C-alpha cells in the first residue's frame, strides 16, 4: 500500500477528477461520441468516489428506475439518488439509498445528457470505448490505468476506500474509544445513545 499511496491521500482523488476534466474539455466541446462517453464517465466516477467510496459498484448502476438491481433516480428537480440492492454486503445490511450533493447531481445530469446524445443504448451508467456496458472488472482495470496516468500510482477502488477511511481516522478513533468506554461491542449500539 505504501508504494501506491498517492501524495495528499484521499485529496488526490479530487485532484485526479479535476485533471481528468481538464483533459476531456476538447472532447466535450465536440460532437458526443461513444469514446467520449467512456472518457467522460471516468471523470464522473472519480468525482463520485470523492463522495461515495464504493467498490466498483458504479458499473452496476442502471440509469433509470428498475425493479431489480442497482439504479439511479433522477428527479426533474433536486438531487439524484442511488438505490443499491446488490453489493458485497447487501444480504447482511439490506438495501441502501444515497442522495448526491447538488454539485455531483449537476455533473451527473450533464454526463447523462452527453451519453444519450452519443447514442449509447444499454441501460447502465458506464460504457466502454465501443459503447458497450462496462463491467465491474473493466472499471477496475480502467481505474488502475487512469490513476497511473493522473497520479503516477496505479490503484483502484480498494485503495480509494482505504484513503477515504484514513481521511476520517481521528473521528473513527474517537468514536471507537467512546464505544469502548460505554462497554459496547458495536458502534451501532453507541450511536443509539447519541442525541443532537
C-alpha atoms as a PDB file:
ATOM      1  CA  UNK A   1       0.000   0.000   0.000  1.00  0.00           C
ATOM      2  CA  UNK A   2       2.795   2.449   0.839  1.00  0.00           C
ATOM      3  CA  UNK A   3       4.200   2.127  -2.682  1.00  0.00           C
ATOM      4  CA  UNK A   4       0.915   3.111  -4.321  1.00  0.00           C
ATOM      5  CA  UNK A   5      -0.265   5.662  -1.730  1.00  0.00           C
ATOM      6  CA  UNK A   6      -0.825   8.927  -3.638  1.00  0.00           C
ATOM      7  CA  UNK A   7       0.581  12.218  -2.385  1.00  0.00           C
ATOM      8  CA  UNK A   8      -2.054  14.015  -0.346  1.00  0.00           C
ATOM      9  CA  UNK A   9      -4.023  10.855   0.447  1.00  0.00           C
ATOM     10  CA  UNK A  10      -7.755  10.997  -0.264  1.00  0.00           C
ATOM     11  CA  UNK A  11      -7.490  14.591  -1.570  1.00  0.00           C
ATOM     12  CA  UNK A  12      -5.576  13.126  -4.542  1.00  0.00           C
ATOM     13  CA  UNK A  13      -8.836  11.634  -5.872  1.00  0.00           C
ATOM     14  CA  UNK A  14     -10.364  15.104  -6.151  1.00  0.00           C
ATOM     15  CA  UNK A  15      -7.164  16.310  -7.839  1.00  0.00           C
ATOM     16  CA  UNK A  16      -7.371  13.425 -10.295  1.00  0.00           C
ATOM     17  CA  UNK A  17     -11.017  14.251 -11.105  1.00  0.00           C
ATOM     18  CA  UNK A  18     -10.099  17.895 -11.772  1.00  0.00           C
ATOM     19  CA  UNK A  19      -7.224  16.840 -14.033  1.00  0.00           C
ATOM     20  CA  UNK A  20      -9.415  14.348 -15.928  1.00  0.00           C
ATOM     21  CA  UNK A  21     -11.992  17.074 -16.555  1.00  0.00           C
ATOM     22  CA  UNK A  22      -9.251  19.335 -17.916  1.00  0.00           C
ATOM     23  CA  UNK A  23      -8.071  16.543 -20.216  1.00  0.00           C
ATOM     24  CA  UNK A  24     -11.504  15.925 -21.698  1.00  0.00           C
ATOM     25  CA  UNK A  25     -12.515  19.560 -22.306  1.00  0.00           C
ATOM     26  CA  UNK A  26     -11.835  19.249 -26.027  1.00  0.00           C
ATOM     27  CA  UNK A  27     -13.881  16.006 -26.116  1.00  0.00           C
ATOM     28  CA  UNK A  28     -16.877  17.698 -24.512  1.00  0.00           C
ATOM     29  CA  UNK A  29     -16.582  20.670 -26.868  1.00  0.00           C
ATOM     30  CA  UNK A  30     -17.078  18.445 -29.920  1.00  0.00           C
ATOM     31  CA  UNK A  31     -19.917  16.190 -31.014  1.00  0.00           C
ATOM     32  CA  UNK A  32     -20.768  13.448 -28.480  1.00  0.00           C
ATOM     33  CA  UNK A  33     -19.087  10.101 -29.242  1.00  0.00           C
ATOM     34  CA  UNK A  34     -19.065   6.696 -27.569  1.00  0.00           C
ATOM     35  CA  UNK A  35     -15.366   7.039 -26.786  1.00  0.00           C
ATOM     36  CA  UNK A  36     -16.175  10.447 -25.334  1.00  0.00           C
ATOM     37  CA  UNK A  37     -18.776   8.798 -23.085  1.00  0.00           C
ATOM     38  CA  UNK A  38     -16.068   6.431 -21.801  1.00  0.00           C
ATOM     39  CA  UNK A  39     -13.634   9.252 -21.008  1.00  0.00           C
ATOM     40  CA  UNK A  40     -16.376  11.475 -19.537  1.00  0.00           C
ATOM     41  CA  UNK A  41     -17.606   8.509 -17.492  1.00  0.00           C
ATOM     42  CA  UNK A  42     -14.197   8.050 -15.897  1.00  0.00           C
ATOM     43  CA  UNK A  43     -14.253  11.692 -14.801  1.00  0.00           C
ATOM     44  CA  UNK A  44     -17.713  11.148 -13.287  1.00  0.00           C
ATOM     45  CA  UNK A  45     -16.510   8.022 -11.464  1.00  0.00           C
ATOM     46  CA  UNK A  46     -13.590   9.911  -9.906  1.00  0.00           C
ATOM     47  CA  UNK A  47     -15.964  12.676  -8.815  1.00  0.00           C
ATOM     48  CA  UNK A  48     -18.393  10.173  -7.333  1.00  0.00           C
ATOM     49  CA  UNK A  49     -15.611   8.385  -5.439  1.00  0.00           C
ATOM     50  CA  UNK A  50     -14.901  11.634  -3.554  1.00  0.00           C
ATOM     51  CA  UNK A  51     -18.434  11.459  -2.158  1.00  0.00           C
ATOM     52  CA  UNK A  52     -19.205   7.722  -2.184  1.00  0.00           C
ATOM     53  CA  UNK A  53     -16.135   5.483  -1.882  1.00  0.00           C
ATOM     54  CA  UNK A  54     -17.887   2.351  -3.158  1.00  0.00           C
ATOM     55  CA  UNK A  55     -16.209  -0.698  -4.617  1.00  0.00           C
ATOM     56  CA  UNK A  56     -16.682  -0.939  -8.410  1.00  0.00           C
ATOM     57  CA  UNK A  57     -20.434  -0.626  -7.835  1.00  0.00           C
ATOM     58  CA  UNK A  58     -20.806   2.367 -10.182  1.00  0.00           C
ATOM     59  CA  UNK A  59     -20.582  -0.070 -13.119  1.00  0.00           C
ATOM     60  CA  UNK A  60     -23.734  -1.855 -11.892  1.00  0.00           C
ATOM     61  CA  UNK A  61     -25.934   1.262 -11.742  1.00  0.00           C
ATOM     62  CA  UNK A  62     -28.815   1.362 -14.207  1.00  0.00           C
ATOM     63  CA  UNK A  63     -29.717   4.835 -15.440  1.00  0.00           C
ATOM     64  CA  UNK A  64     -33.427   4.601 -14.679  1.00  0.00           C
ATOM     65  CA  UNK A  65     -35.666   3.068 -12.034  1.00  0.00           C
ATOM     66  CA  UNK A  66     -35.564  -0.702 -12.106  1.00  0.00           C
ATOM     67  CA  UNK A  67     -37.418  -3.498 -10.319  1.00  0.00           C
ATOM     68  CA  UNK A  68     -34.131  -5.353  -9.854  1.00  0.00           C
ATOM     69  CA  UNK A  69     -30.505  -4.425  -9.306  1.00  0.00           C
ATOM     70  CA  UNK A  70     -28.955  -1.039  -8.554  1.00  0.00           C
ATOM     71  CA  UNK A  71     -30.306   2.091 -10.187  1.00  0.00           C
ATOM     72  CA  UNK A  72     -30.191   5.876 -10.303  1.00  0.00           C
ATOM     73  CA  UNK A  73     -33.264   8.006  -9.590  1.00  0.00           C
ATOM     74  CA  UNK A  74     -33.020  11.300 -11.485  1.00  0.00           C
ATOM     75  CA  UNK A  75     -35.864  13.607 -10.427  1.00  0.00           C
ATOM     76  CA  UNK A  76     -36.873  16.570 -12.587  1.00  0.00           C
ATOM     77  CA  UNK A  77     -35.704  18.804  -9.751  1.00  0.00           C
ATOM     78  CA  UNK A  78     -33.473  18.212  -6.783  1.00  0.00           C
ATOM     79  CA  UNK A  79     -30.644  15.844  -6.112  1.00  0.00           C
ATOM     80  CA  UNK A  80     -30.042  12.448  -7.694  1.00  0.00           C
ATOM     81  CA  UNK A  81     -30.373   9.329  -5.539  1.00  0.00           C
ATOM     82  CA  UNK A  82     -28.569   5.996  -5.902  1.00  0.00           C
ATOM     83  CA  UNK A  83     -30.582   2.916  -4.911  1.00  0.00           C
ATOM     84  CA  UNK A  84     -28.346  -0.038  -4.086  1.00  0.00           C
ATOM     85  CA  UNK A  85     -29.768  -3.535  -3.756  1.00  0.00           C
ATOM     86  CA  UNK A  86     -26.884  -5.672  -4.961  1.00  0.00           C
ATOM     87  CA  UNK A  87     -23.451  -5.175  -3.421  1.00  0.00           C
ATOM     88  CA  UNK A  88     -20.986  -7.219  -1.393  1.00  0.00           C
ATOM     89  CA  UNK A  89     -22.730  -6.919   2.000  1.00  0.00           C
ATOM     90  CA  UNK A  90     -26.314  -6.400   0.795  1.00  0.00           C
ATOM     91  CA  UNK A  91     -27.538  -9.660   2.361  1.00  0.00           C
ATOM     92  CA  UNK A  92     -26.221  -8.580   5.769  1.00  0.00           C
ATOM     93  CA  UNK A  93     -27.166  -4.893   5.786  1.00  0.00           C
ATOM     94  CA  UNK A  94     -30.005  -4.671   3.255  1.00  0.00           C
ATOM     95  CA  UNK A  95     -30.759  -2.075   0.601  1.00  0.00           C
ATOM     96  CA  UNK A  96     -29.224   1.395   0.804  1.00  0.00           C
ATOM     97  CA  UNK A  97     -30.026   4.822  -0.657  1.00  0.00           C
ATOM     98  CA  UNK A  98     -27.535   7.638  -1.154  1.00  0.00           C
ATOM     99  CA  UNK A  99     -28.539  11.149  -2.200  1.00  0.00           C
ATOM    100  CA  UNK A 100     -25.806  13.006  -4.059  1.00  0.00           C
ATOM    101  CA  UNK A 101     -24.728  16.553  -3.352  1.00  0.00           C
ATOM    102  CA  UNK A 102     -26.055  19.276  -5.624  1.00  0.00           C
ATOM    103  CA  UNK A 103     -22.671  19.596  -7.364  1.00  0.00           C
ATOM    104  CA  UNK A 104     -22.405  15.883  -8.165  1.00  0.00           C
ATOM    105  CA  UNK A 105     -26.078  15.741  -9.179  1.00  0.00           C
ATOM    106  CA  UNK A 106     -25.455  18.570 -11.668  1.00  0.00           C
ATOM    107  CA  UNK A 107     -22.299  16.888 -13.023  1.00  0.00           C
ATOM    108  CA  UNK A 108     -24.092  13.549 -13.409  1.00  0.00           C
ATOM    109  CA  UNK A 109     -27.051  15.142 -15.210  1.00  0.00           C
ATOM    110  CA  UNK A 110     -24.681  16.717 -17.753  1.00  0.00           C
ATOM    111  CA  UNK A 111     -22.963  13.361 -18.288  1.00  0.00           C
ATOM    112  CA  UNK A 112     -26.285  11.566 -18.824  1.00  0.00           C
ATOM    113  CA  UNK A 113     -27.293  14.183 -21.424  1.00  0.00           C
ATOM    114  CA  UNK A 114     -23.975  13.679 -23.264  1.00  0.00           C
ATOM    115  CA  UNK A 115     -24.359   9.880 -23.009  1.00  0.00           C
ATOM    116  CA  UNK A 116     -27.807   9.995 -24.602  1.00  0.00           C
ATOM    117  CA  UNK A 117     -26.617  12.336 -27.371  1.00  0.00           C
ATOM    118  CA  UNK A 118     -23.766   9.910 -28.164  1.00  0.00           C
ATOM    119  CA  UNK A 119     -26.287   7.145 -28.882  1.00  0.00           C
ATOM    120  CA  UNK A 120     -25.397   4.735 -26.086  1.00  0.00           C
ATOM    121  CA  UNK A 121     -28.264   2.237 -25.972  1.00  0.00           C
ATOM    122  CA  UNK A 122     -27.589  -0.021 -22.974  1.00  0.00           C
ATOM    123  CA  UNK A 123     -29.216   0.791 -19.620  1.00  0.00           C
ATOM    124  CA  UNK A 124     -26.098   1.095 -17.429  1.00  0.00           C
ATOM    125  CA  UNK A 125     -24.272   4.232 -16.283  1.00  0.00           C
ATOM    126  CA  UNK A 126     -20.809   3.431 -17.626  1.00  0.00           C
ATOM    127  CA  UNK A 127     -19.621   2.431 -21.082  1.00  0.00           C
ATOM    128  CA  UNK A 128     -16.502   1.081 -22.731  1.00  0.00           C
ATOM    129  CA  UNK A 129     -14.869   2.949 -25.624  1.00  0.00           C
ATOM    130  CA  UNK A 130     -17.041   0.991 -28.076  1.00  0.00           C
ATOM    131  CA  UNK A 131     -20.255   1.948 -26.263  1.00  0.00           C
ATOM    132  CA  UNK A 132     -20.842  -1.442 -24.615  1.00  0.00           C
ATOM    133  CA  UNK A 133     -21.782  -1.834 -20.950  1.00  0.00           C
ATOM    134  CA  UNK A 134     -18.764  -1.528 -18.674  1.00  0.00           C
ATOM    135  CA  UNK A 135     -18.381  -4.406 -16.221  1.00  0.00           C
ATOM    136  CA  UNK A 136     -17.029  -4.051 -12.685  1.00  0.00           C
ATOM    137  CA  UNK A 137     -13.826  -5.783 -13.777  1.00  0.00           C
ATOM    138  CA  UNK A 138     -13.378  -3.419 -16.703  1.00  0.00           C
ATOM    139  CA  UNK A 139     -13.956  -0.446 -14.410  1.00  0.00           C
ATOM    140  CA  UNK A 140     -11.252  -1.762 -12.063  1.00  0.00           C
ATOM    141  CA  UNK A 141      -8.733  -2.040 -14.903  1.00  0.00           C
ATOM    142  CA  UNK A 142      -9.673   1.403 -16.249  1.00  0.00           C
ATOM    143  CA  UNK A 143      -9.201   2.931 -12.783  1.00  0.00           C
ATOM    144  CA  UNK A 144      -5.720   1.425 -12.439  1.00  0.00           C
ATOM    145  CA  UNK A 145      -4.724   2.835 -15.823  1.00  0.00           C
ATOM    146  CA  UNK A 146      -6.247   6.251 -15.139  1.00  0.00           C
ATOM    147  CA  UNK A 147      -4.746   6.704 -11.663  1.00  0.00           C
ATOM    148  CA  UNK A 148      -1.338   5.785 -13.105  1.00  0.00           C
ATOM    149  CA  UNK A 149      -1.750   8.473 -15.790  1.00  0.00           C
ATOM    150  CA  UNK A 150      -3.118  11.157 -13.475  1.00  0.00           C
ATOM    151  CA  UNK A 151      -1.312  10.489 -10.186  1.00  0.00           C
ATOM    152  CA  UNK A 152       1.683   8.358 -11.136  1.00  0.00           C
ATOM    153  CA  UNK A 153       0.371   5.479  -8.974  1.00  0.00           C
ATOM    154  CA  UNK A 154      -1.729   2.566 -10.225  1.00  0.00           C
ATOM    155  CA  UNK A 155      -4.626   1.677  -7.928  1.00  0.00           C
ATOM    156  CA  UNK A 156      -8.354   1.001  -7.881  1.00  0.00           C
ATOM    157  CA  UNK A 157     -11.408   1.265  -5.652  1.00  0.00           C
ATOM    158  CA  UNK A 158      -9.900  -0.778  -2.800  1.00  0.00           C
ATOM    159  CA  UNK A 159      -7.210   1.815  -2.108  1.00  0.00           C
ATOM    160  CA  UNK A 160      -9.695   4.657  -2.667  1.00  0.00           C
ATOM    161  CA  UNK A 161     -11.817   3.149   0.140  1.00  0.00           C
ATOM    162  CA  UNK A 162      -8.746   2.942   2.386  1.00  0.00           C
ATOM    163  CA  UNK A 163      -7.844   6.557   1.557  1.00  0.00           C
ATOM    164  CA  UNK A 164     -11.406   7.679   2.380  1.00  0.00           C
ATOM    165  CA  UNK A 165     -11.429   5.831   5.719  1.00  0.00           C
ATOM    166  CA  UNK A 166      -7.953   7.095   6.593  1.00  0.00           C
ATOM    167  CA  UNK A 167      -9.056  10.690   5.941  1.00  0.00           C
ATOM    168  CA  UNK A 168     -11.549  10.444   8.835  1.00  0.00           C
ATOM    169  CA  UNK A 169      -9.394   8.248  11.093  1.00  0.00           C
ATOM    170  CA  UNK A 170      -9.388  10.707  14.048  1.00  0.00           C
ATOM    171  CA  UNK A 171     -13.198  10.728  14.109  1.00  0.00           C
ATOM    172  CA  UNK A 172     -13.358   6.926  13.808  1.00  0.00           C
ATOM    173  CA  UNK A 173     -10.790   6.517  16.608  1.00  0.00           C
ATOM    174  CA  UNK A 174     -12.753   8.875  18.883  1.00  0.00           C
ATOM    175  CA  UNK A 175     -15.995   7.014  18.200  1.00  0.00           C
ATOM    176  CA  UNK A 176     -14.324   3.657  18.869  1.00  0.00           C
ATOM    177  CA  UNK A 177     -12.855   4.973  22.122  1.00  0.00           C
ATOM    178  CA  UNK A 178     -16.286   6.159  23.277  1.00  0.00           C
ATOM    179  CA  UNK A 179     -17.811   2.830  22.295  1.00  0.00           C
ATOM    180  CA  UNK A 180     -15.241   1.048  24.460  1.00  0.00           C
ATOM    181  CA  UNK A 181     -15.906   3.403  27.407  1.00  0.00           C
ATOM    182  CA  UNK A 182     -19.619   2.623  27.151  1.00  0.00           C
ATOM    183  CA  UNK A 183     -18.736  -1.092  27.096  1.00  0.00           C
ATOM    184  CA  UNK A 184     -20.470  -1.544  23.772  1.00  0.00           C
ATOM    185  CA  UNK A 185     -19.478  -4.310  21.401  1.00  0.00           C
ATOM    186  CA  UNK A 186     -20.694  -2.453  18.326  1.00  0.00           C
ATOM    187  CA  UNK A 187     -20.572   1.132  17.079  1.00  0.00           C
ATOM    188  CA  UNK A 188     -24.254   0.866  16.108  1.00  0.00           C
ATOM    189  CA  UNK A 189     -25.170   0.431  19.760  1.00  0.00           C
ATOM    190  CA  UNK A 190     -23.121   3.507  20.720  1.00  0.00           C
ATOM    191  CA  UNK A 191     -24.881   5.563  18.026  1.00  0.00           C
ATOM    192  CA  UNK A 192     -28.222   4.698  19.659  1.00  0.00           C
ATOM    193  CA  UNK A 193     -27.034   6.581  22.753  1.00  0.00           C
ATOM    194  CA  UNK A 194     -26.378   9.813  20.877  1.00  0.00           C
ATOM    195  CA  UNK A 195     -28.716  12.811  20.806  1.00  0.00           C
ATOM    196  CA  UNK A 196     -28.484  16.067  18.917  1.00  0.00           C
END
